mmCIF file of C-alpha atoms and ligand atoms in Angstrom:
data_model
loop_
_atom_site.group_PDB
_atom_site.id
_atom_site.type_symbol
_atom_site.label_atom_id
_atom_site.label_comp_id
_atom_site.label_asym_id
_atom_site.label_seq_id
_atom_site.Cartn_x
_atom_site.Cartn_y
_atom_site.Cartn_z
ATOM 1 C CA MET Y 1283 -0.116 0.217 0.681
ATOM 2 C CA SER Y 1284 1.213 3.274 -1.067
ATOM 3 C CA LYS Y 1285 1.378 5.430 1.589
ATOM 4 C CA VAL Y 1286 -0.309 9.249 1.175
ATOM 5 C CA LEU Y 1287 -0.057 12.375 2.987
ATOM 6 C CA VAL Y 1288 -2.973 15.017 2.783
ATOM 7 C CA ILE Y 1289 -1.921 18.384 2.962
ATOM 8 C CA GLY Y 1290 -4.577 20.847 4.054
ATOM 9 C CA ALA Y 1291 -6.271 18.218 5.230
ATOM 10 C CA PHE Y 1292 -8.718 20.112 8.005
ATOM 11 C CA GLY Y 1293 -9.742 22.282 5.333
ATOM 12 C CA GLN Y 1294 -13.319 21.939 3.045
ATOM 13 C CA LEU Y 1295 -12.342 19.183 0.993
ATOM 14 C CA GLY Y 1296 -9.765 17.844 2.688
ATOM 15 C CA SER Y 1297 -11.804 16.784 5.791
ATOM 16 C CA GLU Y 1298 -13.334 14.834 4.287
ATOM 17 C CA LEU Y 1299 -11.356 13.392 0.921
ATOM 18 C CA THR Y 1300 -8.800 12.509 4.377
ATOM 19 C CA LEU Y 1301 -11.223 10.001 5.370
ATOM 20 C CA ALA Y 1302 -12.351 8.796 1.409
ATOM 21 C CA LEU Y 1303 -7.906 7.973 1.133
ATOM 22 C CA ARG Y 1304 -7.831 6.282 4.139
ATOM 23 C CA ASN Y 1305 -11.489 3.705 3.705
ATOM 24 C CA ILE Y 1306 -9.287 2.658 0.500
ATOM 25 C CA HIS Y 1307 -5.296 3.066 1.339
ATOM 26 C CA GLY Y 1308 -5.624 2.332 5.410
ATOM 27 C CA THR Y 1309 -6.004 4.883 7.894
ATOM 28 C CA ASP Y 1310 -2.150 4.768 8.915
ATOM 29 C CA ASN Y 1311 -1.147 4.930 5.717
ATOM 30 C CA VAL Y 1312 -2.645 8.154 5.138
ATOM 31 C CA ILE Y 1313 -0.771 11.295 7.372
ATOM 32 C CA ALA Y 1314 -3.128 14.198 7.720
ATOM 33 C CA ALA Y 1315 -1.459 17.313 7.654
ATOM 34 C CA ASP Y 1316 -2.197 20.784 7.938
ATOM 35 C CA ILE Y 1317 -1.486 24.099 10.533
ATOM 36 C CA ARG Y 1318 -3.755 23.682 13.291
ATOM 37 C CA LYS Y 1319 -4.137 20.660 15.155
ATOM 38 C CA PRO Y 1320 -7.083 17.703 14.075
ATOM 39 C CA GLN Y 1321 -10.040 17.734 16.051
ATOM 40 C CA GLY Y 1322 -13.520 15.416 14.974
ATOM 41 C CA PRO Y 1323 -13.437 11.824 13.147
ATOM 42 C CA LEU Y 1324 -9.564 12.867 11.492
ATOM 43 C CA SER Y 1325 -8.557 12.762 15.100
ATOM 44 C CA ASP Y 1326 -7.918 9.326 14.602
ATOM 45 C CA GLY Y 1327 -5.201 8.610 12.550
ATOM 46 C CA PRO Y 1328 -1.905 10.287 11.751
ATOM 47 C CA PHE Y 1329 -1.128 13.566 11.404
ATOM 48 C CA GLU Y 1330 1.966 15.926 11.392
ATOM 49 C CA GLN Y 1331 1.571 19.733 11.960
ATOM 50 C CA LEU Y 1332 2.644 21.442 9.102
ATOM 51 C CA ASP Y 1333 3.427 25.162 7.422
ATOM 52 C CA VAL Y 1334 3.667 24.163 3.558
ATOM 53 C CA LEU Y 1335 5.806 27.255 2.950
ATOM 54 C CA ASN Y 1336 8.373 25.240 5.563
ATOM 55 C CA GLY Y 1337 10.179 22.756 2.899
ATOM 56 C CA LYS Y 1338 12.055 21.177 5.008
ATOM 57 C CA GLU Y 1339 9.894 20.703 6.406
ATOM 58 C CA LEU Y 1340 7.211 18.714 4.466
ATOM 59 C CA GLY Y 1341 10.547 17.338 3.637
ATOM 60 C CA ARG Y 1342 10.968 15.355 6.523
ATOM 61 C CA ILE Y 1343 8.208 14.467 6.469
ATOM 62 C CA VAL Y 1344 8.229 12.506 3.524
ATOM 63 C CA ASN Y 1345 11.104 11.050 4.563
ATOM 64 C CA VAL Y 1346 9.836 10.159 7.770
ATOM 65 C CA HIS Y 1347 6.494 8.282 6.679
ATOM 66 C CA ASN Y 1348 8.512 7.122 3.705
ATOM 67 C CA ILE Y 1349 5.338 8.419 1.583
ATOM 68 C CA GLN Y 1350 4.212 8.475 -1.804
ATOM 69 C CA GLN Y 1351 1.382 10.230 -3.182
ATOM 70 C CA ILE Y 1352 0.504 13.893 -1.731
ATOM 71 C CA TYR Y 1353 -2.519 15.056 -2.505
ATOM 72 C CA HIS Y 1354 -1.369 19.325 -1.981
ATOM 73 C CA LEU Y 1355 -5.081 20.667 -1.397
ATOM 74 C CA ALA Y 1356 -3.126 24.207 0.654
ATOM 75 C CA ALA Y 1357 -4.661 27.520 -0.877
ATOM 76 C CA ILE Y 1358 -6.201 30.464 -0.477
ATOM 77 C CA LEU Y 1359 -9.185 31.062 -1.877
ATOM 78 C CA SER Y 1360 -10.653 33.507 -4.403
ATOM 79 C CA ALA Y 1361 -12.088 36.420 -1.894
ATOM 80 C CA LYS Y 1362 -9.106 36.076 0.845
ATOM 81 C CA GLY Y 1363 -6.461 36.181 -1.251
ATOM 82 C CA GLU Y 1364 -7.700 40.249 -2.610
ATOM 83 C CA SER Y 1365 -7.181 40.806 1.004
ATOM 84 C CA ASN Y 1366 -3.320 40.323 1.389
ATOM 85 C CA PRO Y 1367 -2.264 39.264 -3.343
ATOM 86 C CA LYS Y 1368 1.598 39.121 -2.447
ATOM 87 C CA PHE Y 1369 0.818 36.706 0.588
ATOM 88 C CA ALA Y 1370 -1.418 34.493 -1.253
ATOM 89 C CA TRP Y 1371 0.666 34.834 -4.398
ATOM 90 C CA GLN Y 1372 3.200 33.338 -2.419
ATOM 91 C CA LEU Y 1373 1.571 31.032 0.047
ATOM 92 C CA ASN Y 1374 -0.052 29.097 -3.704
ATOM 93 C CA MET Y 1375 3.222 28.956 -5.585
ATOM 94 C CA ASP Y 1376 6.010 28.512 -3.178
ATOM 95 C CA SER Y 1377 4.141 25.434 -2.002
ATOM 96 C CA LEU Y 1378 2.979 23.830 -5.121
ATOM 97 C CA ILE Y 1379 7.195 24.257 -6.310
ATOM 98 C CA ASN Y 1380 7.657 22.662 -2.502
ATOM 99 C CA VAL Y 1381 5.593 20.248 -3.774
ATOM 100 C CA LEU Y 1382 6.337 19.039 -6.959
ATOM 101 C CA GLU Y 1383 10.438 19.296 -7.278
ATOM 102 C CA LEU Y 1384 10.244 16.745 -3.810
ATOM 103 C CA ALA Y 1385 8.348 14.834 -6.344
ATOM 104 C CA ARG Y 1386 10.856 15.018 -8.527
ATOM 105 C CA GLU Y 1387 13.565 14.728 -6.480
ATOM 106 C CA LYS Y 1388 12.169 11.384 -4.131
ATOM 107 C CA GLN Y 1389 10.378 10.044 -7.452
ATOM 108 C CA LEU Y 1390 6.567 9.955 -5.507
ATOM 109 C CA GLU Y 1391 3.963 8.367 -7.781
ATOM 110 C CA LYS Y 1392 1.768 10.500 -8.337
ATOM 111 C CA ILE Y 1393 0.734 14.291 -6.769
ATOM 112 C CA TYR Y 1394 -2.596 15.611 -7.048
ATOM 113 C CA TRP Y 1395 -3.620 19.236 -6.537
ATOM 114 C CA PRO Y 1396 -6.248 20.986 -7.034
ATOM 115 C CA SER Y 1397 -7.000 23.810 -9.767
ATOM 116 C CA SER Y 1398 -9.757 26.689 -10.366
ATOM 117 C CA ILE Y 1399 -12.779 27.103 -11.955
ATOM 118 C CA ALA Y 1400 -10.952 30.962 -11.219
ATOM 119 C CA VAL Y 1401 -8.262 29.861 -13.888
ATOM 120 C CA PHE Y 1402 -10.518 31.392 -16.241
ATOM 121 C CA GLY Y 1403 -11.355 35.341 -16.884
ATOM 122 C CA PRO Y 1404 -13.668 38.092 -18.518
ATOM 123 C CA ASN Y 1405 -12.906 37.196 -21.483
ATOM 124 C CA THR Y 1406 -13.464 33.824 -20.790
ATOM 125 C CA PRO Y 1407 -16.848 31.946 -23.057
ATOM 126 C CA LYS Y 1408 -19.330 32.076 -20.255
ATOM 127 C CA GLN Y 1409 -21.250 28.755 -21.259
ATOM 128 C CA ASN Y 1410 -20.230 25.382 -21.628
ATOM 129 C CA THR Y 1411 -16.215 27.153 -21.031
ATOM 130 C CA PRO Y 1412 -13.294 24.769 -23.119
ATOM 131 C CA GLN Y 1413 -11.724 22.833 -21.630
ATOM 132 C CA ASN Y 1414 -9.208 25.384 -23.601
ATOM 133 C CA THR Y 1415 -9.694 28.847 -23.546
ATOM 134 C CA VAL Y 1416 -9.172 31.792 -23.275
ATOM 135 C CA MET Y 1417 -7.833 32.542 -20.183
ATOM 136 C CA ASP Y 1418 -7.552 36.428 -18.196
ATOM 137 C CA PRO Y 1419 -8.281 35.014 -14.084
ATOM 138 C CA ASN Y 1420 -8.104 38.494 -12.873
ATOM 139 C CA THR Y 1421 -8.415 37.610 -9.078
ATOM 140 C CA ILE Y 1422 -4.275 36.658 -7.785
ATOM 141 C CA TYR Y 1423 -5.965 33.274 -6.862
ATOM 142 C CA GLY Y 1424 -6.886 32.767 -10.355
ATOM 143 C CA ILE Y 1425 -3.722 33.086 -12.008
ATOM 144 C CA SER Y 1426 -1.507 31.305 -9.288
ATOM 145 C CA LYS Y 1427 -3.790 28.480 -10.454
ATOM 146 C CA LEU Y 1428 -3.173 29.595 -13.322
ATOM 147 C CA ALA Y 1429 0.328 29.520 -13.126
ATOM 148 C CA GLY Y 1430 0.266 26.540 -11.204
ATOM 149 C CA GLU Y 1431 -0.981 24.563 -13.848
ATOM 150 C CA ARG Y 1432 1.653 25.795 -15.658
ATOM 151 C CA TRP Y 1433 4.411 23.997 -13.681
ATOM 152 C CA CYS Y 1434 1.984 20.938 -13.362
ATOM 153 C CA GLU Y 1435 1.969 20.614 -16.480
ATOM 154 C CA TYR Y 1436 5.989 21.657 -16.869
ATOM 155 C CA TYR Y 1437 7.408 18.867 -14.057
ATOM 156 C CA PHE Y 1438 5.398 16.457 -16.358
ATOM 157 C CA GLU Y 1439 7.148 17.176 -19.523
ATOM 158 C CA LYS Y 1440 10.513 17.669 -18.770
ATOM 159 C CA TYR Y 1441 10.267 15.046 -15.329
ATOM 160 C CA GLY Y 1442 8.059 12.996 -15.775
ATOM 161 C CA VAL Y 1443 6.431 13.997 -12.798
ATOM 162 C CA ASP Y 1444 2.915 11.931 -12.443
ATOM 163 C CA VAL Y 1445 1.119 15.595 -10.934
ATOM 164 C CA ARG Y 1446 -2.494 14.763 -11.911
ATOM 165 C CA SER Y 1447 -5.209 17.970 -11.121
ATOM 166 C CA LEU Y 1448 -8.660 18.454 -11.460
ATOM 167 C CA ARG Y 1449 -10.683 22.008 -11.869
ATOM 168 C CA TYR Y 1450 -13.229 22.469 -9.120
ATOM 169 C CA PRO Y 1451 -15.925 24.307 -9.506
ATOM 170 C CA GLY Y 1452 -17.362 25.622 -6.081
ATOM 171 C CA LEU Y 1453 -17.582 22.565 -3.442
ATOM 172 C CA ILE Y 1454 -20.258 22.520 -1.726
ATOM 173 C CA GLY Y 1455 -20.614 19.922 1.386
ATOM 174 C CA TYR Y 1456 -22.044 20.504 4.586
ATOM 175 C CA LYS Y 1457 -19.440 18.243 6.890
ATOM 176 C CA ALA Y 1458 -16.615 20.708 6.714
ATOM 177 C CA LYS Y 1459 -17.261 24.741 6.087
ATOM 178 C CA PRO Y 1460 -15.234 26.675 3.448
ATOM 179 C CA GLY Y 1461 -12.947 29.278 4.259
ATOM 180 C CA GLY Y 1462 -12.539 32.741 1.739
ATOM 181 C CA GLY Y 1463 -13.883 31.528 -1.456
ATOM 182 C CA THR Y 1464 -16.655 33.404 -3.697
ATOM 183 C CA THR Y 1465 -18.749 30.277 -4.027
ATOM 184 C CA ASP Y 1466 -19.136 29.920 -0.878
ATOM 185 C CA TYR Y 1467 -22.787 31.634 0.052
ATOM 186 C CA ALA Y 1468 -23.939 27.622 -1.357
ATOM 187 C CA VAL Y 1469 -22.657 25.860 1.397
ATOM 188 C CA ASP Y 1470 -24.082 29.217 4.289
ATOM 189 C CA ILE Y 1471 -26.680 29.479 2.331
ATOM 190 C CA PHE Y 1472 -28.252 25.878 4.325
ATOM 191 C CA TYR Y 1473 -26.429 27.197 7.644
ATOM 192 C CA LYS Y 1474 -28.188 30.044 7.789
ATOM 193 C CA ALA Y 1475 -31.381 28.099 6.057
ATOM 194 C CA ILE Y 1476 -31.613 25.717 9.055
ATOM 195 C CA GLU Y 1477 -30.238 27.843 11.645
ATOM 196 C CA LYS Y 1478 -31.656 31.196 11.594
ATOM 197 C CA GLY Y 1479 -34.753 30.848 8.395
ATOM 198 C CA ASN Y 1480 -32.685 33.087 5.682
ATOM 199 C CA TYR Y 1481 -30.150 34.094 4.451
ATOM 200 C CA GLU Y 1482 -28.527 37.066 3.258
ATOM 201 C CA CYS Y 1483 -26.337 36.653 0.119
ATOM 202 C CA PHE Y 1484 -23.583 37.945 -0.574
ATOM 203 C CA LEU Y 1485 -24.107 37.593 -5.383
ATOM 204 C CA ARG Y 1486 -26.920 38.286 -7.119
ATOM 205 C CA PRO Y 1487 -30.009 35.831 -7.274
ATOM 206 C CA ASN Y 1488 -28.628 35.679 -11.026
ATOM 207 C CA THR Y 1489 -25.371 35.019 -10.696
ATOM 208 C CA TYR Y 1490 -24.561 31.469 -12.528
ATOM 209 C CA LEU Y 1491 -21.898 29.641 -10.972
ATOM 210 C CA PRO Y 1492 -20.642 25.920 -11.784
ATOM 211 C CA MET Y 1493 -21.447 24.525 -9.078
ATOM 212 C CA MET Y 1494 -20.732 20.110 -7.477
ATOM 213 C CA TYR Y 1495 -21.363 18.351 -4.120
ATOM 214 C CA MET Y 1496 -18.499 17.497 -2.447
ATOM 215 C CA ASP Y 1497 -19.110 13.207 -3.132
ATOM 216 C CA ASP Y 1498 -18.562 14.483 -6.755
ATOM 217 C CA ALA Y 1499 -16.042 16.012 -5.636
ATOM 218 C CA ILE Y 1500 -14.319 12.944 -3.504
ATOM 219 C CA ARG Y 1501 -14.781 10.635 -5.986
ATOM 220 C CA ALA Y 1502 -13.966 12.408 -9.223
ATOM 221 C CA THR Y 1503 -10.727 12.826 -7.710
ATOM 222 C CA ILE Y 1504 -10.013 9.133 -6.725
ATOM 223 C CA GLU Y 1505 -11.128 8.487 -10.321
ATOM 224 C CA ILE Y 1506 -8.478 10.533 -12.317
ATOM 225 C CA MET Y 1507 -5.532 9.495 -9.836
ATOM 226 C CA GLU Y 1508 -6.421 5.807 -9.938
ATOM 227 C CA ALA Y 1509 -7.371 6.574 -13.708
ATOM 228 C CA ASP Y 1510 -4.677 4.718 -15.819
ATOM 229 C CA HIS Y 1511 -1.391 7.045 -16.269
ATOM 230 C CA ALA Y 1512 -1.568 6.906 -20.242
ATOM 231 C CA SER Y 1513 -5.450 7.751 -20.362
ATOM 232 C CA ILE Y 1514 -4.495 11.200 -18.584
ATOM 233 C CA LYS Y 1515 -3.740 13.137 -21.331
ATOM 234 C CA VAL Y 1516 -4.236 16.679 -19.941
ATOM 235 C CA ARG Y 1517 -1.413 17.414 -17.409
ATOM 236 C CA SER Y 1518 -2.492 21.131 -17.019
ATOM 237 C CA SER Y 1519 -5.467 20.488 -15.120
ATOM 238 C CA TYR Y 1520 -8.888 19.235 -16.232
ATOM 239 C CA ASN Y 1521 -12.374 20.824 -16.466
ATOM 240 C CA VAL Y 1522 -15.071 18.296 -14.957
ATOM 241 C CA GLY Y 1523 -18.640 19.972 -13.876
ATOM 242 C CA ALA Y 1524 -21.315 19.072 -12.414
ATOM 243 C CA LEU Y 1525 -24.387 21.392 -11.886
ATOM 244 C CA SER Y 1526 -25.231 24.987 -12.375
ATOM 245 C CA PHE Y 1527 -26.851 27.362 -10.470
ATOM 246 C CA SER Y 1528 -27.627 31.213 -9.729
ATOM 247 C CA PRO Y 1529 -28.698 32.197 -5.418
ATOM 248 C CA GLU Y 1530 -32.424 32.126 -6.760
ATOM 249 C CA GLU Y 1531 -32.428 28.929 -7.788
ATOM 250 C CA ILE Y 1532 -31.065 27.288 -4.964
ATOM 251 C CA ALA Y 1533 -33.040 29.214 -2.396
ATOM 252 C CA LEU Y 1534 -36.801 28.326 -4.878
ATOM 253 C CA GLU Y 1535 -34.752 24.797 -3.915
ATOM 254 C CA ILE Y 1536 -34.437 24.964 0.085
ATOM 255 C CA LYS Y 1537 -38.063 26.767 -0.141
ATOM 256 C CA LYS Y 1538 -39.274 23.528 -1.097
ATOM 257 C CA HIS Y 1539 -38.406 21.978 1.725
ATOM 258 C CA LEU Y 1540 -37.638 25.050 4.507
ATOM 259 C CA GLY Y 1541 -41.377 26.077 3.186
ATOM 260 C CA ASP Y 1542 -40.783 29.612 6.060
ATOM 261 C CA PHE Y 1543 -36.928 30.292 4.544
ATOM 262 C CA SER Y 1544 -35.567 33.421 2.726
ATOM 263 C CA ILE Y 1545 -33.096 35.053 1.526
ATOM 264 C CA HIS Y 1546 -31.898 38.540 0.633
ATOM 265 C CA TYR Y 1547 -29.379 40.324 -1.366
ATOM 266 C CA ALA Y 1548 -26.502 42.400 -0.166
ATOM 267 C CA PRO Y 1549 -24.005 42.284 -3.468
ATOM 268 C CA ASP Y 1550 -20.170 43.230 -2.538
ATOM 269 C CA PHE Y 1551 -16.729 42.841 -3.942
ATOM 270 C CA ARG Y 1552 -17.636 39.001 -4.387
ATOM 271 C CA GLN Y 1553 -19.503 39.680 -6.743
ATOM 272 C CA GLU Y 1554 -17.744 40.574 -9.649
ATOM 273 C CA ILE Y 1555 -15.321 37.965 -8.885
ATOM 274 C CA ALA Y 1556 -18.207 35.557 -10.024
ATOM 275 C CA ASP Y 1557 -19.208 37.540 -12.797
ATOM 276 C CA SER Y 1558 -14.949 36.921 -14.363
ATOM 277 C CA TRP Y 1559 -16.098 33.057 -13.806
ATOM 278 C CA PRO Y 1560 -17.499 31.136 -16.237
ATOM 279 C CA ASP Y 1561 -21.557 30.019 -16.130
ATOM 280 C CA SER Y 1562 -21.081 25.894 -17.219
ATOM 281 C CA ILE Y 1563 -18.293 24.682 -17.561
ATOM 282 C CA ASP Y 1564 -17.733 21.794 -20.390
ATOM 283 C CA ASP Y 1565 -16.220 18.593 -19.256
ATOM 284 C CA SER Y 1566 -16.568 16.620 -22.297
ATOM 285 C CA GLN Y 1567 -12.838 16.189 -22.838
ATOM 286 C CA ALA Y 1568 -12.717 14.262 -18.086
ATOM 287 C CA ARG Y 1569 -15.653 12.127 -20.140
ATOM 288 C CA THR Y 1570 -13.593 10.614 -22.652
ATOM 289 C CA ASP Y 1571 -10.284 9.938 -20.642
ATOM 290 C CA TRP Y 1572 -11.554 9.101 -17.423
ATOM 291 C CA ASN Y 1573 -14.831 8.413 -17.634
ATOM 292 C CA TRP Y 1574 -16.036 11.523 -15.156
ATOM 293 C CA GLN Y 1575 -19.777 11.103 -15.140
ATOM 294 C CA PRO Y 1576 -21.029 13.526 -11.593
ATOM 295 C CA ASP Y 1577 -24.311 12.287 -10.082
ATOM 296 C CA TYR Y 1578 -25.761 15.084 -7.635
ATOM 297 C CA GLY Y 1579 -28.371 17.779 -9.209
ATOM 298 C CA LEU Y 1580 -29.755 20.555 -7.346
ATOM 299 C CA LYS Y 1581 -32.464 18.304 -6.588
ATOM 300 C CA LYS Y 1582 -30.899 15.752 -4.971
ATOM 301 C CA MET Y 1583 -28.208 17.652 -3.680
ATOM 302 C CA THR Y 1584 -30.686 19.659 -1.959
ATOM 303 C CA GLU Y 1585 -32.240 17.307 -0.158
ATOM 304 C CA THR Y 1586 -29.120 15.321 0.930
ATOM 305 C CA ILE Y 1587 -26.780 18.793 3.611
ATOM 306 C CA LEU Y 1588 -30.947 19.377 3.937
ATOM 307 C CA ALA Y 1589 -31.194 16.287 6.011
ATOM 308 C CA GLY Y 1590 -27.425 15.638 6.628
ATOM 309 C CA LEU Y 1591 -26.468 18.707 8.555
ATOM 310 C CA GLY Y 1592 -29.939 19.430 10.117
ATOM 311 C CA GLU Y 1593 -28.445 15.966 11.919
ATOM 312 C CA LEU Y 1594 -25.331 17.333 12.135
ATOM 313 C CA LEU Y 1595 -26.451 20.327 13.987
ATOM 314 C CA ASN Y 1596 -29.357 18.336 15.644
ATOM 315 C CA ALA Y 1597 -25.757 16.554 17.518
HETATM 316 N N1 LIG M 2470 -14.718 27.984 -4.244
HETATM 317 C C1 LIG M 2470 -13.015 28.920 -4.820
HETATM 318 C C2 LIG M 2470 -13.446 30.087 -4.178
HETATM 319 O O1 LIG M 2470 -14.675 30.214 -4.096
HETATM 320 C C3 LIG M 2470 -13.057 28.532 -6.210
HETATM 321 O O2 LIG M 2470 -11.919 27.192 -6.634
HETATM 322 O O3 LIG M 2470 -12.828 30.961 -4.284
#
């Protein structure tokens, strides 16, 4: 069994992906690393406290645990990145380069690194955004993800590093909250709907964004990592789509279950970020190359989250 390191293990994606990887590889074979201390269900397995900018410490962890695969999830997201662009660039880029360099030096088996729909920008076609198209991101997060994609492809082409990547849409789960993103409203709305019965949305009602339920995101990640080497034709990052909706639409869907729920709108600086991103994604290349197929639409996702989150908040 390969030993796996998850960097950013207590984030929104990491906390669910680490558990899924522990089910596959065995708890002891998946080392959770985060700048935060472990809590909840992840406390059960091996843990290393890590500041991703500390390349030396990262090297030590890889050696000590004999790591063969790294999932590098730590990043500063779109909205938060705008408050300190230089630091967001440093954290997002330097940490990726540290990981890629280690993979080259130690000939690690595989690397996973997430990209994002944030690589697209105001001049990108908005509907069914193609895999290859204009990319002019205008957030520092998007700029760092686009540059990161180029680094990944470079390390694959020049050094044969087996790095795989997905351009995630907004990820919607209820088990761990996201932090600092533009698509975060679509998580927060469920919490507020259950806890307060109303939600103030920082985007306008008709703002469409590509989104994905967390279970689909975890499955996509595991499927691309388990796919044959030869089937991975894109070494920058794959478009992956699932669903696309606006705040108005998700509010209506929630109202079908919680009749009293109300939403009002107070757009802020995040509106401009959302407006620069696609409405929907063409992921046909992922479907062709490694059989990507999403499972959750708006109805099924809403039902699942309201039931699961309701239980969680009651407990
Ligand atoms: N969910 C991210 C954000 O909103 C996009 O990848 O920043």
